[in-house]
PDB file of C-alpha atoms in Angstrom:
ATOM      1  CA  MET A   1     -20.025 -12.978  48.032  1.00  0.00           C
ATOM      2  CA  ARG A   2     -23.168 -10.396  47.604  1.00  0.00           C
ATOM      3  CA  ASN A   3     -21.397  -7.378  48.739  1.00  0.00           C
ATOM      4  CA  THR A   4     -18.119  -8.542  46.754  1.00  0.00           C
ATOM      5  CA  VAL A   5     -19.990  -7.905  43.498  1.00  0.00           C
ATOM      6  CA  ALA A   6     -20.752  -4.419  44.789  1.00  0.00           C
ATOM      7  CA  GLY A   7     -17.049  -4.199  45.240  1.00  0.00           C
ATOM      8  CA  THR A   8     -16.290  -4.701  41.565  1.00  0.00           C
ATOM      9  CA  ILE A   9     -18.331  -1.749  40.770  1.00  0.00           C
ATOM     10  CA  ILE A  10     -16.722   0.326  43.512  1.00  0.00           C
ATOM     11  CA  ARG A  11     -13.302  -0.683  42.253  1.00  0.00           C
ATOM     12  CA  GLN A  12     -14.124   0.103  38.639  1.00  0.00           C
ATOM     13  CA  SER A  13     -15.370   3.761  39.699  1.00  0.00           C
ATOM     14  CA  LEU A  14     -12.391   4.394  41.857  1.00  0.00           C
ATOM     15  CA  ASP A  15      -9.999   3.329  38.831  1.00  0.00           C
ATOM     16  CA  GLY A  16     -11.822   5.965  36.679  1.00  0.00           C
ATOM     17  CA  ASP A  17     -13.259   9.169  37.613  1.00  0.00           C
ATOM     18  CA  PRO A  18     -16.840   8.800  38.978  1.00  0.00           C
ATOM     19  CA  GLY A  19     -17.484  12.318  38.692  1.00  0.00           C
ATOM     20  CA  PRO A  20     -18.173  15.340  41.215  1.00  0.00           C
ATOM     21  CA  GLU A  21     -21.957  14.298  41.688  1.00  0.00           C
ATOM     22  CA  ALA A  22     -21.187  10.724  42.733  1.00  0.00           C
ATOM     23  CA  LEU A  23     -22.497   9.501  46.110  1.00  0.00           C
ATOM     24  CA  TRP A  24     -21.097   7.233  48.351  1.00  0.00           C
ATOM     25  CA  VAL A  25     -23.317   6.125  51.449  1.00  0.00           C
ATOM     26  CA  ARG A  26     -22.710   3.679  54.202  1.00  0.00           C
ATOM     27  CA  VAL A  27     -24.959   2.663  56.962  1.00  0.00           C
ATOM     28  CA  VAL A  28     -24.128   1.702  60.487  1.00  0.00           C
ATOM     29  CA  ASP A  29     -26.287  -0.039  62.981  1.00  0.00           C
ATOM     30  CA  ASP A  30     -25.905   2.484  66.107  1.00  0.00           C
ATOM     31  CA  SER A  31     -27.460  -0.275  68.303  1.00  0.00           C
ATOM     32  CA  VAL A  32     -24.013  -2.494  68.322  1.00  0.00           C
ATOM     33  CA  ALA A  33     -20.913  -0.717  69.380  1.00  0.00           C
ATOM     34  CA  GLY A  34     -18.339  -0.336  67.002  1.00  0.00           C
ATOM     35  CA  ALA A  35     -20.312  -2.374  64.406  1.00  0.00           C
ATOM     36  CA  PRO A  36     -19.003  -2.433  61.092  1.00  0.00           C
ATOM     37  CA  PRO A  37     -21.206  -1.059  58.097  1.00  0.00           C
ATOM     38  CA  VAL A  38     -24.273  -3.021  57.490  1.00  0.00           C
ATOM     39  CA  GLY A  39     -24.703  -1.910  53.769  1.00  0.00           C
ATOM     40  CA  LEU A  40     -23.437   0.503  51.142  1.00  0.00           C
ATOM     41  CA  ALA A  41     -25.149   2.562  48.611  1.00  0.00           C
ATOM     42  CA  ILE A  42     -23.476   4.098  45.369  1.00  0.00           C
ATOM     43  CA  ARG A  43     -24.927   6.549  42.700  1.00  0.00           C
ATOM     44  CA  THR A  44     -22.679   7.849  39.823  1.00  0.00           C
ATOM     45  CA  PRO A  45     -25.201   9.779  37.861  1.00  0.00           C
ATOM     46  CA  PRO A  46     -27.032   9.526  35.589  1.00  0.00           C
ATOM     47  CA  ARG A  47     -27.224   5.960  36.716  1.00  0.00           C
ATOM     48  CA  SER A  48     -29.578   4.473  39.381  1.00  0.00           C
ATOM     49  CA  LEU A  49     -28.854   3.960  42.948  1.00  0.00           C
ATOM     50  CA  LEU A  50     -27.155   0.953  43.611  1.00  0.00           C
ATOM     51  CA  LEU A  51     -27.767  -0.929  47.217  1.00  0.00           C
ATOM     52  CA  THR A  52     -25.673  -3.850  48.356  1.00  0.00           C
ATOM     53  CA  ALA A  53     -27.442  -6.375  50.661  1.00  0.00           C
ATOM     54  CA  MET A  54     -28.648  -4.543  53.789  1.00  0.00           C
ATOM     55  CA  PRO A  55     -31.319  -4.719  56.156  1.00  0.00           C
ATOM     56  CA  VAL A  56     -34.936  -3.506  55.231  1.00  0.00           C
ATOM     57  CA  PRO A  57     -34.551  -0.658  57.838  1.00  0.00           C
ATOM     58  CA  ALA A  58     -31.165   0.452  56.712  1.00  0.00           C
ATOM     59  CA  ALA A  59     -32.516   0.582  53.027  1.00  0.00           C
ATOM     60  CA  GLU A  60     -35.478   2.802  54.211  1.00  0.00           C
ATOM     61  CA  ALA A  61     -33.071   4.983  56.366  1.00  0.00           C
ATOM     62  CA  VAL A  62     -30.954   5.588  53.059  1.00  0.00           C
ATOM     63  CA  CYS A  63     -34.222   6.497  51.044  1.00  0.00           C
ATOM     64  CA  ASP A  64     -35.206   9.048  53.820  1.00  0.00           C
ATOM     65  CA  LEU A  65     -31.857  10.558  53.604  1.00  0.00           C
ATOM     66  CA  LEU A  66     -31.981  10.996  50.002  1.00  0.00           C
ATOM     67  CA  ILE A  67     -35.714  12.400  49.965  1.00  0.00           C
ATOM     68  CA  ALA A  68     -34.056  15.002  52.509  1.00  0.00           C
ATOM     69  CA  SER A  69     -31.364  15.715  50.504  1.00  0.00           C
ATOM     70  CA  GLU A  70     -33.650  16.443  47.424  1.00  0.00           C
ATOM     71  CA  MET A  71     -31.680  14.256  45.174  1.00  0.00           C
ATOM     72  CA  VAL A  72     -33.033  13.601  41.513  1.00  0.00           C
ATOM     73  CA  LEU A  73     -33.191   9.625  41.187  1.00  0.00           C
ATOM     74  CA  PRO A  74     -33.997   7.640  38.159  1.00  0.00           C
ATOM     75  CA  GLY A  75     -33.975   4.086  40.207  1.00  0.00           C
ATOM     76  CA  VAL A  76     -32.645   1.837  42.288  1.00  0.00           C
ATOM     77  CA  ASN A  77     -30.820  -1.308  41.998  1.00  0.00           C
ATOM     78  CA  GLY A  78     -29.796  -4.144  44.476  1.00  0.00           C
ATOM     79  CA  PRO A  79     -30.903  -7.086  46.211  1.00  0.00           C
ATOM     80  CA  THR A  80     -34.612  -7.955  46.106  1.00  0.00           C
ATOM     81  CA  ALA A  81     -35.435  -7.114  49.768  1.00  0.00           C
ATOM     82  CA  ALA A  82     -33.180  -3.776  49.772  1.00  0.00           C
ATOM     83  CA  SER A  83     -34.004  -2.321  46.657  1.00  0.00           C
ATOM     84  CA  GLY A  84     -37.863  -3.412  47.277  1.00  0.00           C
ATOM     85  CA  ALA A  85     -37.981  -1.811  50.458  1.00  0.00           C
ATOM     86  CA  PHE A  86     -36.401   1.435  49.033  1.00  0.00           C
ATOM     87  CA  ALA A  87     -38.729   1.475  46.210  1.00  0.00           C
ATOM     88  CA  ARG A  88     -41.654   1.101  48.447  1.00  0.00           C
ATOM     89  CA  ARG A  89     -40.829   3.898  50.513  1.00  0.00           C
ATOM     90  CA  TRP A  90     -39.716   6.357  47.850  1.00  0.00           C
ATOM     91  CA  ALA A  91     -43.061   5.212  45.975  1.00  0.00           C
ATOM     92  CA  GLY A  92     -44.273   6.408  42.645  1.00  0.00           C
ATOM     93  CA  ARG A  93     -42.317   3.771  40.812  1.00  0.00           C
ATOM     94  CA  SER A  94     -43.249   2.821  37.344  1.00  0.00           C
ATOM     95  CA  GLY A  95     -41.180  -0.335  36.788  1.00  0.00           C
ATOM     96  CA  VAL A  96     -39.149  -2.937  37.779  1.00  0.00           C
ATOM     97  CA  THR A  97     -36.765  -5.246  36.046  1.00  0.00           C
ATOM     98  CA  ALA A  98     -35.652  -8.483  38.094  1.00  0.00           C
ATOM     99  CA  HIS A  99     -32.015  -9.988  37.926  1.00  0.00           C
ATOM    100  CA  ARG A 100     -30.431 -13.023  38.866  1.00  0.00           C
ATOM    101  CA  LEU A 101     -26.710 -13.311  40.100  1.00  0.00           C
ATOM    102  CA  PHE A 102     -24.873 -16.445  38.945  1.00  0.00           C
ATOM    103  CA  ARG A 103     -21.622 -17.877  39.826  1.00  0.00           C
ATOM    104  CA  LEU A 104     -19.409 -20.256  37.822  1.00  0.00           C
ATOM    105  CA  GLY A 105     -19.300 -23.615  38.817  1.00  0.00           C
ATOM    106  CA  GLU A 106     -17.534 -26.158  36.391  1.00  0.00           C
ATOM    107  CA  PRO A 107     -16.825 -24.316  33.162  1.00  0.00           C
ATOM    108  CA  THR A 108     -18.430 -26.110  30.238  1.00  0.00           C
ATOM    109  CA  PRO A 109     -17.725 -24.708  26.773  1.00  0.00           C
ATOM    110  CA  PRO A 110     -20.241 -25.153  23.990  1.00  0.00           C
ATOM    111  CA  THR A 111     -19.143 -27.569  21.126  1.00  0.00           C
ATOM    112  CA  GLY A 112     -19.365 -26.963  17.452  1.00  0.00           C
ATOM    113  CA  VAL A 113     -19.447 -23.161  17.501  1.00  0.00           C
ATOM    114  CA  ARG A 114     -16.895 -21.745  14.839  1.00  0.00           C
ATOM    115  CA  GLY A 115     -13.960 -19.307  15.620  1.00  0.00           C
ATOM    116  CA  GLY A 116     -12.061 -18.490  18.589  1.00  0.00           C
ATOM    117  CA  LEU A 117     -11.041 -15.908  21.357  1.00  0.00           C
ATOM    118  CA  ARG A 118      -9.059 -13.084  20.991  1.00  0.00           C
ATOM    119  CA  PRO A 119      -8.297  -9.911  23.183  1.00  0.00           C
ATOM    120  CA  GLY A 120     -10.061  -6.675  22.239  1.00  0.00           C
ATOM    121  CA  SER A 121      -7.747  -4.793  19.887  1.00  0.00           C
ATOM    122  CA  THR A 122      -7.522  -0.753  19.227  1.00  0.00           C
ATOM    123  CA  GLU A 123      -8.322  -1.652  15.525  1.00  0.00           C
ATOM    124  CA  ASP A 124     -11.817  -2.901  16.899  1.00  0.00           C
ATOM    125  CA  ARG A 125     -12.172   0.491  19.140  1.00  0.00           C
ATOM    126  CA  ASP A 126     -15.192   1.912  16.600  1.00  0.00           C
ATOM    127  CA  LEU A 127     -16.935  -1.454  16.450  1.00  0.00           C
ATOM    128  CA  LEU A 128     -16.814  -2.197  20.363  1.00  0.00           C
ATOM    129  CA  ALA A 129     -18.057   1.145  21.103  1.00  0.00           C
ATOM    130  CA  ALA A 130     -20.841   0.753  18.788  1.00  0.00           C
ATOM    131  CA  TRP A 131     -21.837  -2.284  20.147  1.00  0.00           C
ATOM    132  CA  THR A 132     -21.351  -0.995  23.592  1.00  0.00           C
ATOM    133  CA  SER A 133     -24.004   1.533  22.821  1.00  0.00           C
ATOM    134  CA  ALA A 134     -26.415  -0.940  21.242  1.00  0.00           C
ATOM    135  CA  PHE A 135     -25.894  -3.153  24.579  1.00  0.00           C
ATOM    136  CA  SER A 136     -26.869  -0.192  27.186  1.00  0.00           C
ATOM    137  CA  ALA A 137     -29.971   0.414  24.647  1.00  0.00           C
ATOM    138  CA  GLU A 138     -31.338  -3.070  25.012  1.00  0.00           C
ATOM    139  CA  ALA A 139     -30.257  -3.675  28.614  1.00  0.00           C
ATOM    140  CA  ILE A 140     -31.269  -0.373  30.134  1.00  0.00           C
ATOM    141  CA  PRO A 141     -33.839   1.837  27.582  1.00  0.00           C
ATOM    142  CA  ASP A 142     -34.757   3.730  30.499  1.00  0.00           C
ATOM    143  CA  GLN A 143     -31.875   5.496  31.214  1.00  0.00           C
ATOM    144  CA  PRO A 144     -29.341   7.984  28.861  1.00  0.00           C
ATOM    145  CA  PRO A 145     -27.049   6.099  26.675  1.00  0.00           C
ATOM    146  CA  PRO A 146     -23.183   6.609  27.952  1.00  0.00           C
ATOM    147  CA  ASP A 147     -20.323   7.598  25.983  1.00  0.00           C
ATOM    148  CA  ALA A 148     -18.888   4.135  25.053  1.00  0.00           C
ATOM    149  CA  ARG A 149     -15.980   5.220  23.530  1.00  0.00           C
ATOM    150  CA  PRO A 150     -14.062   6.358  27.247  1.00  0.00           C
ATOM    151  CA  MET A 151     -15.485   3.039  28.356  1.00  0.00           C
ATOM    152  CA  ILE A 152     -13.833   0.849  25.650  1.00  0.00           C
ATOM    153  CA  ASP A 153     -10.474   2.825  25.822  1.00  0.00           C
ATOM    154  CA  ALA A 154     -10.166   1.848  29.594  1.00  0.00           C
ATOM    155  CA  ARG A 155     -10.859  -1.782  29.137  1.00  0.00           C
ATOM    156  CA  LEU A 156      -8.601  -1.977  26.197  1.00  0.00           C
ATOM    157  CA  ALA A 157      -5.941  -0.252  28.035  1.00  0.00           C
ATOM    158  CA  THR A 158      -6.477  -2.878  30.914  1.00  0.00           C
ATOM    159  CA  GLY A 159      -6.871  -5.847  28.928  1.00  0.00           C
ATOM    160  CA  THR A 160     -10.256  -6.562  30.271  1.00  0.00           C
ATOM    161  CA  VAL A 161     -12.604  -6.557  27.055  1.00  0.00           C
ATOM    162  CA  TRP A 162     -12.707  -9.856  24.765  1.00  0.00           C
ATOM    163  CA  THR A 163     -14.114 -10.768  21.414  1.00  0.00           C
ATOM    164  CA  TRP A 164     -15.109 -13.800  19.653  1.00  0.00           C
ATOM    165  CA  VAL A 165     -13.876 -13.894  16.264  1.00  0.00           C
ATOM    166  CA  ASP A 166     -15.092 -15.696  13.196  1.00  0.00           C
ATOM    167  CA  ASP A 167     -13.173 -15.771   9.745  1.00  0.00           C
ATOM    168  CA  GLY A 168     -11.083 -13.075  11.053  1.00  0.00           C
ATOM    169  CA  ARG A 169     -13.763 -10.748  12.261  1.00  0.00           C
ATOM    170  CA  PRO A 170     -15.203 -10.084  15.831  1.00  0.00           C
ATOM    171  CA  VAL A 171     -18.798 -11.657  15.904  1.00  0.00           C
ATOM    172  CA  SER A 172     -19.326 -11.116  20.022  1.00  0.00           C
ATOM    173  CA  MET A 173     -17.852  -8.961  22.742  1.00  0.00           C
ATOM    174  CA  LEU A 174     -17.676  -9.208  26.643  1.00  0.00           C
ATOM    175  CA  TRP A 175     -15.574  -7.361  29.342  1.00  0.00           C
ATOM    176  CA  ILE A 176     -14.595  -8.423  32.683  1.00  0.00           C
ATOM    177  CA  SER A 177     -13.863  -6.522  35.802  1.00  0.00           C
ATOM    178  CA  PRO A 178     -10.736  -6.351  37.740  1.00  0.00           C
ATOM    179  CA  PRO A 179     -10.682  -9.119  40.342  1.00  0.00           C
ATOM    180  CA  VAL A 180     -11.942  -7.611  43.932  1.00  0.00           C
ATOM    181  CA  SER A 181     -11.451 -10.314  46.967  1.00  0.00           C
ATOM    182  CA  GLY A 182     -11.000 -13.073  44.293  1.00  0.00           C
ATOM    183  CA  VAL A 183     -14.436 -12.052  42.427  1.00  0.00           C
ATOM    184  CA  VAL A 184     -14.386 -11.290  38.533  1.00  0.00           C
ATOM    185  CA  ARG A 185     -17.765  -9.916  37.000  1.00  0.00           C
ATOM    186  CA  VAL A 186     -18.671 -10.710  33.620  1.00  0.00           C
ATOM    187  CA  SER A 187     -20.958  -8.210  31.833  1.00  0.00           C
ATOM    188  CA  ALA A 188     -21.595  -6.418  28.520  1.00  0.00           C
ATOM    189  CA  VAL A 189     -22.048  -9.953  26.946  1.00  0.00           C
ATOM    190  CA  TYR A 190     -23.341  -8.803  23.000  1.00  0.00           C
ATOM    191  CA  THR A 191     -23.933 -10.090  19.652  1.00  0.00           C
ATOM    192  CA  PRO A 192     -25.114  -8.255  17.078  1.00  0.00           C
ATOM    193  CA  PRO A 193     -28.941  -9.344  16.267  1.00  0.00           C
ATOM    194  CA  ASP A 194     -28.023 -10.896  12.855  1.00  0.00           C
ATOM    195  CA  LEU A 195     -25.242 -12.976  14.090  1.00  0.00           C
ATOM    196  CA  ARG A 196     -27.279 -14.482  17.149  1.00  0.00           C
ATOM    197  CA  GLY A 197     -28.079 -18.134  17.385  1.00  0.00           C
ATOM    198  CA  ARG A 198     -24.562 -19.265  16.605  1.00  0.00           C
ATOM    199  CA  GLY A 199     -23.163 -19.799  19.782  1.00  0.00           C
ATOM    200  CA  TYR A 200     -20.962 -17.142  19.756  1.00  0.00           C
ATOM    201  CA  ALA A 201     -21.998 -15.283  22.921  1.00  0.00           C
ATOM    202  CA  SER A 202     -22.067 -18.501  24.715  1.00  0.00           C
ATOM    203  CA  ALA A 203     -18.416 -19.536  23.734  1.00  0.00           C
ATOM    204  CA  CYS A 204     -17.209 -16.351  24.559  1.00  0.00           C
ATOM    205  CA  VAL A 205     -18.368 -16.354  27.932  1.00  0.00           C
ATOM    206  CA  ALA A 206     -17.133 -20.039  28.522  1.00  0.00           C
ATOM    207  CA  ALA A 207     -13.622 -19.278  27.393  1.00  0.00           C
ATOM    208  CA  VAL A 208     -12.958 -16.090  29.144  1.00  0.00           C
ATOM    209  CA  SER A 209     -14.758 -17.668  32.337  1.00  0.00           C
ATOM    210  CA  GLY A 210     -12.466 -20.557  32.060  1.00  0.00           C
ATOM    211  CA  ARG A 211      -9.309 -18.403  31.810  1.00  0.00           C
ATOM    212  CA  VAL A 212     -10.574 -16.515  34.891  1.00  0.00           C
ATOM    213  CA  ALA A 213     -11.120 -19.736  36.736  1.00  0.00           C
ATOM    214  CA  VAL A 214      -7.474 -20.981  36.051  1.00  0.00           C
ATOM    215  CA  GLU A 215      -6.033 -17.841  37.153  1.00  0.00           C
ATOM    216  CA  GLY A 216      -7.913 -18.720  40.592  1.00  0.00           C
ATOM    217  CA  HIS A 217     -10.807 -16.138  40.546  1.00  0.00           C
ATOM    218  CA  THR A 218     -14.419 -16.671  41.075  1.00  0.00           C
ATOM    219  CA  CYS A 219     -16.454 -15.652  38.192  1.00  0.00           C
ATOM    220  CA  VAL A 220     -19.788 -14.219  38.433  1.00  0.00           C
ATOM    221  CA  LEU A 221     -22.609 -12.446  36.316  1.00  0.00           C
ATOM    222  CA  PHE A 222     -25.996 -10.932  36.210  1.00  0.00           C
ATOM    223  CA  THR A 223     -28.779 -11.836  33.956  1.00  0.00           C
ATOM    224  CA  ASP A 224     -32.170 -10.422  33.302  1.00  0.00           C
ATOM    225  CA  LEU A 225     -34.914 -13.010  34.630  1.00  0.00           C
ATOM    226  CA  ALA A 226     -37.343 -11.816  31.901  1.00  0.00           C
ATOM    227  CA  ASN A 227     -34.824 -13.134  29.244  1.00  0.00           C
ATOM    228  CA  PRO A 228     -35.202 -16.933  29.814  1.00  0.00           C
ATOM    229  CA  ALA A 229     -32.781 -17.890  26.763  1.00  0.00           C
ATOM    230  CA  SER A 230     -29.901 -15.861  28.517  1.00  0.00           C
ATOM    231  CA  ASN A 231     -30.605 -17.599  31.904  1.00  0.00           C
ATOM    232  CA  LYS A 232     -30.388 -20.750  30.100  1.00  0.00           C
ATOM    233  CA  ILE A 233     -27.544 -20.501  28.235  1.00  0.00           C
ATOM    234  CA  TYR A 234     -25.200 -19.161  31.037  1.00  0.00           C
ATOM    235  CA  GLN A 235     -26.391 -22.151  32.880  1.00  0.00           C
ATOM    236  CA  ALA A 236     -25.320 -24.331  30.361  1.00  0.00           C
ATOM    237  CA  THR A 237     -22.022 -23.096  30.076  1.00  0.00           C
ATOM    238  CA  GLY A 238     -21.453 -23.846  34.062  1.00  0.00           C
ATOM    239  CA  TYR A 239     -22.867 -20.865  35.837  1.00  0.00           C
ATOM    240  CA  ARG A 240     -25.337 -21.427  38.950  1.00  0.00           C
ATOM    241  CA  PRO A 241     -27.738 -19.092  40.540  1.00  0.00           C
ATOM    242  CA  VAL A 242     -26.847 -17.279  44.039  1.00  0.00           C
ATOM    243  CA  MET A 243     -29.287 -14.986  44.481  1.00  0.00           C
ATOM    244  CA  ASP A 244     -32.065 -12.354  42.868  1.00  0.00           C
ATOM    245  CA  THR A 245     -31.910  -8.647  42.578  1.00  0.00           C
ATOM    246  CA  GLU A 246     -34.352  -5.978  41.399  1.00  0.00           C
ATOM    247  CA  ASN A 247     -33.853  -2.752  39.436  1.00  0.00           C
ATOM    248  CA  TRP A 248     -36.560  -0.340  39.907  1.00  0.00           C
ATOM    249  CA  ALA A 249     -37.011   2.614  37.679  1.00  0.00           C
ATOM    250  CA  PHE A 250     -38.939   5.444  38.848  1.00  0.00           C
ATOM    251  CA  SER A 251     -41.388   7.783  37.102  1.00  0.00           C
ATOM    252  CA  GLU A 252     -40.254  11.309  35.641  1.00  0.00           C
ATOM    253  CA  ALA A 253     -42.237  13.149  38.919  1.00  0.00           C
ATOM    254  CA  ALA A 254     -41.296  10.634  41.193  1.00  0.00           C
ATOM    255  CA  SER A 255     -37.507  10.715  40.483  1.00  0.00           C
ATOM    256  CA  ARG A 256     -37.081  14.292  41.852  1.00  0.00           C
ATOM    257  CA  TRP A 257     -38.201  12.901  45.436  1.00  0.00           C
ATOM    258  CA  GLY A 258     -40.295  10.002  47.073  1.00  0.00           C
ATOM    259  CA  ALA A 259     -43.957  10.142  46.035  1.00  0.00           C
ATOM    260  CA  SER A 260     -46.488  10.032  48.932  1.00  0.00           C
ATOM    261  CA  GLU A 261     -46.925   6.159  50.316  1.00  0.00           C
ATOM    262  CA  GLY A 262     -49.689   4.464  47.862  1.00  0.00           C
ATOM    263  CA  THR A 263     -49.363   6.721  45.187  1.00  0.00           C
ATOM    264  CA  VAL A 264     -47.879   6.094  41.593  1.00  0.00           C
ATOM    265  CA  GLY A 265     -46.252   8.839  39.772  1.00  0.00           C
ATOM    266  CA  GLY A 266     -47.119  11.705  41.866  1.00  0.00           C
ATOM    267  CA  ALA A 267     -44.383  13.831  43.713  1.00  0.00           C
ATOM    268  CA  GLY A 268     -45.794  13.832  47.263  1.00  0.00           C
ATOM    269  CA  PRO A 269     -44.657  15.735  50.274  1.00  0.00           C
ATOM    270  CA  ARG A 270     -41.094  14.811  51.442  1.00  0.00           C
ATOM    271  CA  ARG A 271     -40.765  12.689  54.530  1.00  0.00           C
ATOM    272  CA  ARG A 272     -38.155  13.409  57.339  1.00  0.00           C
ATOM    273  CA  PRO A 273     -36.047  10.627  58.762  1.00  0.00           C
ATOM    274  CA  ASP A 274     -37.817   7.906  60.991  1.00  0.00           C
ATOM    275  CA  PRO A 275     -36.280   8.563  64.509  1.00  0.00           C
ATOM    276  CA  ARG A 276     -37.231   4.745  65.156  1.00  0.00           C
ATOM    277  CA  ILE A 277     -34.714   3.628  62.506  1.00  0.00           C
ATOM    278  CA  GLN A 278     -31.491   3.000  64.549  1.00  0.00           C
ATOM    279  CA  HIS A 279     -29.190   3.534  61.761  1.00  0.00           C
ATOM    280  CA  ARG A 280     -26.663   6.087  60.987  1.00  0.00           C
ATOM    281  CA  ILE A 281     -25.767   7.010  57.503  1.00  0.00           C
ATOM    282  CA  ALA A 282     -22.261   8.422  56.314  1.00  0.00           C
ATOM    283  CA  ALA A 283     -22.122   9.884  52.946  1.00  0.00           C
ATOM    284  CA  TRP A 284     -18.984  10.803  50.991  1.00  0.00           C
ATOM    285  CA  ALA A 285     -18.433  13.237  48.079  1.00  0.00           C
ATOM    286  CA  SER A 286     -16.785  11.454  45.290  1.00  0.00           C
ATOM    287  CA  PRO A 287     -14.234  11.099  43.460  1.00  0.00           C
ATOM    288  CA  ARG A 288     -13.007   9.146  46.196  1.00  0.00           C
ATOM    289  CA  PRO A 289     -14.494   8.350  49.797  1.00  0.00           C
ATOM    290  CA  ASP A 290     -12.718  10.332  52.540  1.00  0.00           C
ATOM    291  CA  PRO A 291     -13.963   9.303  55.954  1.00  0.00           C
ATOM    292  CA  ALA A 292     -12.556  12.618  57.372  1.00  0.00           C
ATOM    293  CA  ARG A 293     -15.066  14.495  55.312  1.00  0.00           C
ATOM    294  CA  SER A 294     -18.173  12.373  56.262  1.00  0.00           C
ATOM    295  CA  ARG A 295     -21.446  13.953  57.500  1.00  0.00           C
ATOM    296  CA  ASN A 296     -23.574  11.966  59.800  1.00  0.00           C
ATOM    297  CA  TRP A 297     -27.226  11.733  60.239  1.00  0.00           C
ATOM    298  CA  ARG A 298     -29.544   9.884  62.441  1.00  0.00           C
TER     299      ARG A 298
END
């Protein structure tokens, strides 16, 4: 389940164009002959690095690789153990946001909410793009806002953006990922501030999640643990917690390479990969991973 969620993000990147600077890394345990990868790391600039669940030494090996390559990195996001180990090794972190992964159990739609569900429409393109930008500004204020129009166009073309409509106008939105191994991720749940408190987002999430469940897929979503309201709302609509993740933001100086151990905000000496870490790392250039072009580090 944990790495399947990352798979939905990989699928979205592969369906689009992640760009020439995107990074794809896999970590293999050399102590086990023929072992499959123990973890993945993905980054599409200017976003933070995304880690799947992996052993702490594997996360540290990825960190050493990126330090040696002098990568500019604004932060790291992933399961608590892996992301925390990476951030502590990188050092110079300036903040952390904790998230919780939820999986849908029995859908429980709210009652008494006005309006109904409607697929996103090209007529709503400009509105949905503006809402996407506003969502990004609230959710990830430390990162540059993306160009929302291509994101919305792609989701309108695939029918994966949904709106809740009241009195003929959209009042809330969300989008879903294409299914990967039977898992669909709900994200970008947004209601404008002046329309909040009326149950629109809850109703939209419950309705879309119910449709996904009927199609035989598992629905998941992430919440910010610092926002108790959203955690309560999603649990009320049938979602149950699975695991916690952390999103670390690095200071400007430390974003260029790892700072010295124990410092905050400094740009200390770069460290060589630790030879005691028995993990081999293969990194691919994007837009598509190609094992034939991989390079190995030990």
